[in-house]
C-alpha cells in the first residue's frame, strides 16, 4: 500500500469529496470503552495465493496478529470468522451465492482452505463464527454475543475488503455498533476493489484508521474492556 490513505477522502478528487460533504457523510464514529475485535475470514483459502479464491495477504495477517495480541492485553474479546460449506452445499444449489461465485465452492468443511491461517494467534478459548454468507452477522449469533459480552464498538479486519469485511462493517453499524477498520488489517485480491471498499466504509459506515491509531485506542482502554467470562463456542471450531 502506498502512503496515501486509501480509505480516506481525497483519493477520488475534490468533486467527489464535495459531493459526500454536501450529503453530510463522513463524520467520525464514537469510540466506546468495551470494544471487540472481529477478524473476518483470514483462512488459508483467502490468505494464500495458491488457492484460486486467495491472494498473498502476508502483510494483513501480520498486522492482524499484532492487533489481536494488543486486544488480548487490553482484555478485549477476539472473535474469528470462517466461511465453510458442507459437501452438499458446495456441490448443490442451496447456497445461491455459490452460483454467482462458484470459486467459493472449494471452501469445504474439513479442508485446509477453511482453516484459520496458522500465522494468526488463535487460541482455544477464542470464539469462532462459521458462516455461509459475506457478513459475519448474517445467519449467526454474532450480534447477540457482542451484546452479551457488553461490547459497544467493533474493530473489523480481515478479507476480503470489498466482500466480507465491508458486509460485516455494514451489518455491525446496522446492529448498533460503531465500527473501526484498521487499514493495514484488511486485504483483497485486487487494489481497486480494496480502495473503493475502504472509501465506502469511511464515508458511510465506520472509520478507516491506521493500525497505529487502533493500537493506541486499545492501549488507552481503562483496564480489561470486558469481563473475562468463560468463552462459549459460537458455530464450531477451525477446520483443516
PDB file of C-alpha atoms in Angstrom:
ATOM      1  CA  UNK A   1       0.000   0.000   0.000  1.00  0.00           C
ATOM      2  CA  UNK A   2       1.243   3.490  -0.723  1.00  0.00           C
ATOM      3  CA  UNK A   3       1.403   6.223   1.881  1.00  0.00           C
ATOM      4  CA  UNK A   4      -1.887   7.628   0.607  1.00  0.00           C
ATOM      5  CA  UNK A   5      -4.765   6.884   2.914  1.00  0.00           C
ATOM      6  CA  UNK A   6      -6.861   4.772   0.573  1.00  0.00           C
ATOM      7  CA  UNK A   7      -9.841   4.700   2.890  1.00  0.00           C
ATOM      8  CA  UNK A   8      -9.933   8.461   3.419  1.00  0.00           C
ATOM      9  CA  UNK A   9     -11.438  11.218   1.354  1.00  0.00           C
ATOM     10  CA  UNK A  10      -9.162  12.782  -1.239  1.00  0.00           C
ATOM     11  CA  UNK A  11      -8.445   9.701  -3.298  1.00  0.00           C
ATOM     12  CA  UNK A  12     -11.215  10.277  -5.816  1.00  0.00           C
ATOM     13  CA  UNK A  13     -10.845  14.007  -6.281  1.00  0.00           C
ATOM     14  CA  UNK A  14     -12.290  17.208  -4.901  1.00  0.00           C
ATOM     15  CA  UNK A  15     -15.613  16.866  -6.715  1.00  0.00           C
ATOM     16  CA  UNK A  16     -16.255  13.508  -5.041  1.00  0.00           C
ATOM     17  CA  UNK A  17     -15.277  14.923  -1.667  1.00  0.00           C
ATOM     18  CA  UNK A  18     -17.644  17.868  -2.127  1.00  0.00           C
ATOM     19  CA  UNK A  19     -20.465  15.522  -3.120  1.00  0.00           C
ATOM     20  CA  UNK A  20     -20.143  13.453   0.045  1.00  0.00           C
ATOM     21  CA  UNK A  21     -19.595  16.508   2.228  1.00  0.00           C
ATOM     22  CA  UNK A  22     -22.774  18.066   0.846  1.00  0.00           C
ATOM     23  CA  UNK A  23     -24.621  14.813   1.584  1.00  0.00           C
ATOM     24  CA  UNK A  24     -23.467  15.010   5.190  1.00  0.00           C
ATOM     25  CA  UNK A  25     -21.389  11.823   5.114  1.00  0.00           C
ATOM     26  CA  UNK A  26     -18.037  11.004   6.686  1.00  0.00           C
ATOM     27  CA  UNK A  27     -18.469  12.142  10.303  1.00  0.00           C
ATOM     28  CA  UNK A  28     -16.254  10.289  12.814  1.00  0.00           C
ATOM     29  CA  UNK A  29     -17.797   7.482  14.844  1.00  0.00           C
ATOM     30  CA  UNK A  30     -17.817   7.368  18.617  1.00  0.00           C
ATOM     31  CA  UNK A  31     -15.396   5.012  20.302  1.00  0.00           C
ATOM     32  CA  UNK A  32     -16.646   3.087  23.280  1.00  0.00           C
ATOM     33  CA  UNK A  33     -14.724   1.638  26.200  1.00  0.00           C
ATOM     34  CA  UNK A  34     -15.707  -2.002  25.574  1.00  0.00           C
ATOM     35  CA  UNK A  35     -14.715  -2.925  22.007  1.00  0.00           C
ATOM     36  CA  UNK A  36     -14.447  -6.330  20.380  1.00  0.00           C
ATOM     37  CA  UNK A  37     -12.129  -7.409  17.579  1.00  0.00           C
ATOM     38  CA  UNK A  38     -13.810  -9.345  14.761  1.00  0.00           C
ATOM     39  CA  UNK A  39     -11.345 -10.966  12.365  1.00  0.00           C
ATOM     40  CA  UNK A  40     -13.141 -11.856   9.155  1.00  0.00           C
ATOM     41  CA  UNK A  41     -12.188 -14.893   7.083  1.00  0.00           C
ATOM     42  CA  UNK A  42      -8.402 -14.893   7.339  1.00  0.00           C
ATOM     43  CA  UNK A  43      -8.428 -18.536   6.347  1.00  0.00           C
ATOM     44  CA  UNK A  44      -5.886 -20.177   4.074  1.00  0.00           C
ATOM     45  CA  UNK A  45      -8.273 -20.088   1.134  1.00  0.00           C
ATOM     46  CA  UNK A  46      -8.131 -16.288   1.264  1.00  0.00           C
ATOM     47  CA  UNK A  47      -4.635 -15.555   2.625  1.00  0.00           C
ATOM     48  CA  UNK A  48      -2.609 -17.811   0.326  1.00  0.00           C
ATOM     49  CA  UNK A  49      -2.299 -17.244  -3.417  1.00  0.00           C
ATOM     50  CA  UNK A  50      -2.094 -20.987  -4.095  1.00  0.00           C
ATOM     51  CA  UNK A  51      -5.888 -21.045  -3.807  1.00  0.00           C
ATOM     52  CA  UNK A  52      -7.993 -19.586  -6.656  1.00  0.00           C
ATOM     53  CA  UNK A  53     -10.017 -17.612  -4.101  1.00  0.00           C
ATOM     54  CA  UNK A  54      -6.909 -16.326  -2.325  1.00  0.00           C
ATOM     55  CA  UNK A  55      -4.119 -13.779  -2.521  1.00  0.00           C
ATOM     56  CA  UNK A  56      -0.846 -13.313  -0.669  1.00  0.00           C
ATOM     57  CA  UNK A  57      -2.114 -11.463   2.406  1.00  0.00           C
ATOM     58  CA  UNK A  58       1.027 -11.915   4.493  1.00  0.00           C
ATOM     59  CA  UNK A  59       1.153  -8.245   5.491  1.00  0.00           C
ATOM     60  CA  UNK A  60      -2.520  -8.288   6.505  1.00  0.00           C
ATOM     61  CA  UNK A  61      -2.044 -11.450   8.569  1.00  0.00           C
ATOM     62  CA  UNK A  62       0.970  -9.980  10.352  1.00  0.00           C
ATOM     63  CA  UNK A  63      -0.785  -6.687  11.097  1.00  0.00           C
ATOM     64  CA  UNK A  64      -3.872  -8.525  12.343  1.00  0.00           C
ATOM     65  CA  UNK A  65      -1.751 -10.734  14.598  1.00  0.00           C
ATOM     66  CA  UNK A  66      -0.277  -7.588  16.145  1.00  0.00           C
ATOM     67  CA  UNK A  67      -3.764  -6.166  16.670  1.00  0.00           C
ATOM     68  CA  UNK A  68      -5.077  -9.412  18.189  1.00  0.00           C
ATOM     69  CA  UNK A  69      -2.192  -9.523  20.676  1.00  0.00           C
ATOM     70  CA  UNK A  70      -2.912  -5.927  21.686  1.00  0.00           C
ATOM     71  CA  UNK A  71      -6.610  -6.724  22.060  1.00  0.00           C
ATOM     72  CA  UNK A  72      -5.857  -9.598  24.416  1.00  0.00           C
ATOM     73  CA  UNK A  73      -3.574  -7.389  26.504  1.00  0.00           C
ATOM     74  CA  UNK A  74      -6.440  -4.914  26.852  1.00  0.00           C
ATOM     75  CA  UNK A  75      -8.968  -7.593  27.812  1.00  0.00           C
ATOM     76  CA  UNK A  76     -10.801  -7.198  24.500  1.00  0.00           C
ATOM     77  CA  UNK A  77     -12.517 -10.307  23.101  1.00  0.00           C
ATOM     78  CA  UNK A  78     -11.175 -11.629  19.793  1.00  0.00           C
ATOM     79  CA  UNK A  79     -13.730 -13.313  17.534  1.00  0.00           C
ATOM     80  CA  UNK A  80     -12.675 -15.110  14.351  1.00  0.00           C
ATOM     81  CA  UNK A  81     -14.863 -15.991  11.378  1.00  0.00           C
ATOM     82  CA  UNK A  82     -14.590 -18.528   8.585  1.00  0.00           C
ATOM     83  CA  UNK A  83     -16.714 -19.441   5.577  1.00  0.00           C
ATOM     84  CA  UNK A  84     -17.212 -23.202   5.320  1.00  0.00           C
ATOM     85  CA  UNK A  85     -19.721 -25.252   3.351  1.00  0.00           C
ATOM     86  CA  UNK A  86     -20.859 -28.825   3.718  1.00  0.00           C
ATOM     87  CA  UNK A  87     -20.277 -31.092   0.762  1.00  0.00           C
ATOM     88  CA  UNK A  88     -23.951 -30.864  -0.143  1.00  0.00           C
ATOM     89  CA  UNK A  89     -23.869 -27.057  -0.032  1.00  0.00           C
ATOM     90  CA  UNK A  90     -20.663 -26.844  -2.055  1.00  0.00           C
ATOM     91  CA  UNK A  91     -21.915 -29.198  -4.754  1.00  0.00           C
ATOM     92  CA  UNK A  92     -25.580 -28.233  -4.825  1.00  0.00           C
ATOM     93  CA  UNK A  93     -27.759 -25.187  -5.432  1.00  0.00           C
ATOM     94  CA  UNK A  94     -28.975 -24.401  -1.921  1.00  0.00           C
ATOM     95  CA  UNK A  95     -26.494 -21.520  -1.479  1.00  0.00           C
ATOM     96  CA  UNK A  96     -27.379 -19.016  -4.192  1.00  0.00           C
ATOM     97  CA  UNK A  97     -24.167 -17.038  -3.655  1.00  0.00           C
ATOM     98  CA  UNK A  98     -22.169 -20.030  -4.950  1.00  0.00           C
ATOM     99  CA  UNK A  99     -23.915 -19.769  -8.298  1.00  0.00           C
ATOM    100  CA  UNK A 100     -22.550 -16.237  -8.657  1.00  0.00           C
ATOM    101  CA  UNK A 101     -19.143 -17.093  -7.175  1.00  0.00           C
ATOM    102  CA  UNK A 102     -18.517 -20.772  -7.994  1.00  0.00           C
ATOM    103  CA  UNK A 103     -14.871 -20.431  -6.994  1.00  0.00           C
ATOM    104  CA  UNK A 104     -16.099 -20.397  -3.402  1.00  0.00           C
ATOM    105  CA  UNK A 105     -17.261 -23.992  -3.731  1.00  0.00           C
ATOM    106  CA  UNK A 106     -13.729 -25.050  -2.752  1.00  0.00           C
ATOM    107  CA  UNK A 107     -14.358 -23.771   0.804  1.00  0.00           C
ATOM    108  CA  UNK A 108     -15.493 -27.142   2.128  1.00  0.00           C
ATOM    109  CA  UNK A 109     -15.675 -28.134   5.778  1.00  0.00           C
ATOM    110  CA  UNK A 110     -12.598 -30.060   6.894  1.00  0.00           C
ATOM    111  CA  UNK A 111     -10.352 -28.732   4.132  1.00  0.00           C
ATOM    112  CA  UNK A 112      -7.256 -26.617   4.688  1.00  0.00           C
ATOM    113  CA  UNK A 113      -8.881 -23.837   2.667  1.00  0.00           C
ATOM    114  CA  UNK A 114     -11.256 -23.061   5.549  1.00  0.00           C
ATOM    115  CA  UNK A 115      -8.689 -23.369   8.353  1.00  0.00           C
ATOM    116  CA  UNK A 116      -7.536 -20.140  10.008  1.00  0.00           C
ATOM    117  CA  UNK A 117      -4.141 -19.028   8.742  1.00  0.00           C
ATOM    118  CA  UNK A 118      -1.627 -20.749  11.065  1.00  0.00           C
ATOM    119  CA  UNK A 119       0.312 -17.497  11.463  1.00  0.00           C
ATOM    120  CA  UNK A 120      -2.599 -15.994  13.409  1.00  0.00           C
ATOM    121  CA  UNK A 121      -2.641 -16.137  17.233  1.00  0.00           C
ATOM    122  CA  UNK A 122      -5.856 -18.135  17.553  1.00  0.00           C
ATOM    123  CA  UNK A 123      -6.400 -19.642  20.996  1.00  0.00           C
ATOM    124  CA  UNK A 124      -8.738 -22.471  22.033  1.00  0.00           C
ATOM    125  CA  UNK A 125     -10.677 -20.089  24.289  1.00  0.00           C
ATOM    126  CA  UNK A 126     -11.392 -17.733  21.375  1.00  0.00           C
ATOM    127  CA  UNK A 127     -14.778 -17.726  19.739  1.00  0.00           C
ATOM    128  CA  UNK A 128     -15.262 -18.747  16.131  1.00  0.00           C
ATOM    129  CA  UNK A 129     -18.174 -17.933  13.836  1.00  0.00           C
ATOM    130  CA  UNK A 130     -18.615 -20.319  10.910  1.00  0.00           C
ATOM    131  CA  UNK A 131     -20.761 -18.613   8.303  1.00  0.00           C
ATOM    132  CA  UNK A 132     -22.261 -19.195   4.861  1.00  0.00           C
ATOM    133  CA  UNK A 133     -22.551 -15.620   3.601  1.00  0.00           C
ATOM    134  CA  UNK A 134     -20.482 -12.467   3.372  1.00  0.00           C
ATOM    135  CA  UNK A 135     -21.437 -10.752   6.618  1.00  0.00           C
ATOM    136  CA  UNK A 136     -20.301 -12.240   9.916  1.00  0.00           C
ATOM    137  CA  UNK A 137     -23.713 -11.203  11.290  1.00  0.00           C
ATOM    138  CA  UNK A 138     -25.958 -12.833   8.686  1.00  0.00           C
ATOM    139  CA  UNK A 139     -27.398 -16.127   9.922  1.00  0.00           C
ATOM    140  CA  UNK A 140     -25.159 -16.207  13.022  1.00  0.00           C
ATOM    141  CA  UNK A 141     -25.424 -15.264  16.692  1.00  0.00           C
ATOM    142  CA  UNK A 142     -22.621 -12.694  16.499  1.00  0.00           C
ATOM    143  CA  UNK A 143     -24.777  -9.654  17.353  1.00  0.00           C
ATOM    144  CA  UNK A 144     -26.284 -11.389  20.385  1.00  0.00           C
ATOM    145  CA  UNK A 145     -22.832 -12.494  21.534  1.00  0.00           C
ATOM    146  CA  UNK A 146     -21.441  -8.963  21.308  1.00  0.00           C
ATOM    147  CA  UNK A 147     -24.366  -7.697  23.362  1.00  0.00           C
ATOM    148  CA  UNK A 148     -23.886 -10.462  25.935  1.00  0.00           C
ATOM    149  CA  UNK A 149     -20.206  -9.536  26.241  1.00  0.00           C
ATOM    150  CA  UNK A 150     -21.149  -5.895  26.846  1.00  0.00           C
ATOM    151  CA  UNK A 151     -19.355  -4.644  23.741  1.00  0.00           C
ATOM    152  CA  UNK A 152     -20.065  -1.151  22.444  1.00  0.00           C
ATOM    153  CA  UNK A 153     -17.646  -0.875  19.498  1.00  0.00           C
ATOM    154  CA  UNK A 154     -16.369  -3.314  16.861  1.00  0.00           C
ATOM    155  CA  UNK A 155     -12.979  -3.329  15.182  1.00  0.00           C
ATOM    156  CA  UNK A 156     -13.357  -5.193  11.898  1.00  0.00           C
ATOM    157  CA  UNK A 157     -10.461  -6.584   9.908  1.00  0.00           C
ATOM    158  CA  UNK A 158      -9.748  -9.463   7.544  1.00  0.00           C
ATOM    159  CA  UNK A 159     -10.609 -10.427   3.961  1.00  0.00           C
ATOM    160  CA  UNK A 160     -11.782  -9.538   1.561  1.00  0.00           C
ATOM    161  CA  UNK A 161     -12.143  -5.798   1.976  1.00  0.00           C
ATOM    162  CA  UNK A 162     -14.711  -5.415  -0.794  1.00  0.00           C
ATOM    163  CA  UNK A 163     -16.673  -8.503   0.227  1.00  0.00           C
ATOM    164  CA  UNK A 164     -16.913  -9.923   3.719  1.00  0.00           C
ATOM    165  CA  UNK A 165     -15.162  -7.059   5.536  1.00  0.00           C
ATOM    166  CA  UNK A 166     -17.428  -4.425   4.025  1.00  0.00           C
ATOM    167  CA  UNK A 167     -20.549  -6.569   4.558  1.00  0.00           C
ATOM    168  CA  UNK A 168     -19.595  -7.153   8.190  1.00  0.00           C
ATOM    169  CA  UNK A 169     -18.934  -3.446   8.745  1.00  0.00           C
ATOM    170  CA  UNK A 170     -22.325  -2.545   7.270  1.00  0.00           C
ATOM    171  CA  UNK A 171     -24.179  -5.083   9.413  1.00  0.00           C
ATOM    172  CA  UNK A 172     -22.212  -4.089  12.513  1.00  0.00           C
ATOM    173  CA  UNK A 173     -23.329  -0.461  12.311  1.00  0.00           C
ATOM    174  CA  UNK A 174     -26.868  -1.574  11.399  1.00  0.00           C
ATOM    175  CA  UNK A 175     -26.796  -3.681  14.577  1.00  0.00           C
ATOM    176  CA  UNK A 176     -25.890  -0.619  16.636  1.00  0.00           C
ATOM    177  CA  UNK A 177     -22.104  -0.953  16.915  1.00  0.00           C
ATOM    178  CA  UNK A 178     -19.732   1.852  15.889  1.00  0.00           C
ATOM    179  CA  UNK A 179     -17.126   0.421  13.514  1.00  0.00           C
ATOM    180  CA  UNK A 180     -13.375   0.926  13.158  1.00  0.00           C
ATOM    181  CA  UNK A 181     -11.446  -0.722  10.311  1.00  0.00           C
ATOM    182  CA  UNK A 182      -7.647  -0.660  10.744  1.00  0.00           C
ATOM    183  CA  UNK A 183      -6.465  -0.199   7.176  1.00  0.00           C
ATOM    184  CA  UNK A 184      -3.387  -2.412   7.325  1.00  0.00           C
ATOM    185  CA  UNK A 185      -5.552  -5.247   8.665  1.00  0.00           C
ATOM    186  CA  UNK A 186      -7.808  -5.544   5.604  1.00  0.00           C
ATOM    187  CA  UNK A 187      -6.898  -7.096   2.276  1.00  0.00           C
ATOM    188  CA  UNK A 188      -8.338  -8.037  -1.084  1.00  0.00           C
ATOM    189  CA  UNK A 189      -7.435  -9.798  -4.315  1.00  0.00           C
ATOM    190  CA  UNK A 190      -7.062  -6.538  -6.231  1.00  0.00           C
ATOM    191  CA  UNK A 191      -6.167  -2.984  -5.282  1.00  0.00           C
ATOM    192  CA  UNK A 192      -9.094  -1.221  -6.957  1.00  0.00           C
ATOM    193  CA  UNK A 193     -11.916  -3.014  -5.104  1.00  0.00           C
ATOM    194  CA  UNK A 194      -9.914  -2.754  -1.862  1.00  0.00           C
ATOM    195  CA  UNK A 195      -9.554   1.008  -2.180  1.00  0.00           C
ATOM    196  CA  UNK A 196     -13.171   1.524  -3.218  1.00  0.00           C
ATOM    197  CA  UNK A 197     -14.461  -0.507  -0.283  1.00  0.00           C
ATOM    198  CA  UNK A 198     -12.335   1.389   2.232  1.00  0.00           C
ATOM    199  CA  UNK A 199     -13.570   4.676   0.792  1.00  0.00           C
ATOM    200  CA  UNK A 200     -17.179   3.482   1.035  1.00  0.00           C
ATOM    201  CA  UNK A 201     -16.761   2.318   4.633  1.00  0.00           C
ATOM    202  CA  UNK A 202     -15.100   5.589   5.608  1.00  0.00           C
ATOM    203  CA  UNK A 203     -17.803   7.870   4.241  1.00  0.00           C
ATOM    204  CA  UNK A 204     -20.857   5.781   5.188  1.00  0.00           C
ATOM    205  CA  UNK A 205     -20.358   3.111   7.816  1.00  0.00           C
ATOM    206  CA  UNK A 206     -17.282   3.471  10.022  1.00  0.00           C
ATOM    207  CA  UNK A 207     -13.845   4.964  10.427  1.00  0.00           C
ATOM    208  CA  UNK A 208     -10.929   3.582   8.421  1.00  0.00           C
ATOM    209  CA  UNK A 209      -7.922   4.206  10.651  1.00  0.00           C
ATOM    210  CA  UNK A 210      -4.194   3.446  10.664  1.00  0.00           C
ATOM    211  CA  UNK A 211      -3.158   0.386  12.645  1.00  0.00           C
ATOM    212  CA  UNK A 212      -1.183   2.678  14.956  1.00  0.00           C
ATOM    213  CA  UNK A 213      -4.401   4.539  15.820  1.00  0.00           C
ATOM    214  CA  UNK A 214      -6.229   1.286  16.600  1.00  0.00           C
ATOM    215  CA  UNK A 215      -3.351   0.115  18.807  1.00  0.00           C
ATOM    216  CA  UNK A 216      -3.330   3.429  20.661  1.00  0.00           C
ATOM    217  CA  UNK A 217      -7.102   3.176  21.177  1.00  0.00           C
ATOM    218  CA  UNK A 218      -6.721  -0.272  22.708  1.00  0.00           C
ATOM    219  CA  UNK A 219      -3.849   0.939  24.850  1.00  0.00           C
ATOM    220  CA  UNK A 220      -5.978   3.730  26.333  1.00  0.00           C
ATOM    221  CA  UNK A 221      -8.787   1.465  27.491  1.00  0.00           C
ATOM    222  CA  UNK A 222      -9.447   1.584  31.250  1.00  0.00           C
ATOM    223  CA  UNK A 223      -8.290  -1.889  32.194  1.00  0.00           C
ATOM    224  CA  UNK A 224      -9.911  -5.043  30.819  1.00  0.00           C
ATOM    225  CA  UNK A 225     -12.555  -3.856  28.383  1.00  0.00           C
ATOM    226  CA  UNK A 226     -14.964  -6.676  29.201  1.00  0.00           C
ATOM    227  CA  UNK A 227     -15.090  -9.231  31.942  1.00  0.00           C
ATOM    228  CA  UNK A 228     -13.215 -12.401  31.194  1.00  0.00           C
ATOM    229  CA  UNK A 229     -16.131 -14.802  31.082  1.00  0.00           C
ATOM    230  CA  UNK A 230     -15.741 -18.433  30.045  1.00  0.00           C
ATOM    231  CA  UNK A 231     -15.877 -18.439  26.285  1.00  0.00           C
ATOM    232  CA  UNK A 232     -18.805 -20.081  24.532  1.00  0.00           C
ATOM    233  CA  UNK A 233     -18.212 -21.595  21.129  1.00  0.00           C
ATOM    234  CA  UNK A 234     -20.490 -19.983  18.585  1.00  0.00           C
ATOM    235  CA  UNK A 235     -20.649 -22.095  15.476  1.00  0.00           C
ATOM    236  CA  UNK A 236     -17.824 -24.641  15.519  1.00  0.00           C
ATOM    237  CA  UNK A 237     -14.053 -24.989  15.527  1.00  0.00           C
ATOM    238  CA  UNK A 238     -11.340 -24.191  12.984  1.00  0.00           C
ATOM    239  CA  UNK A 239     -11.220 -26.983  10.488  1.00  0.00           C
ATOM    240  CA  UNK A 240      -8.449 -28.410   8.392  1.00  0.00           C
TER     241      UNK A 240
END
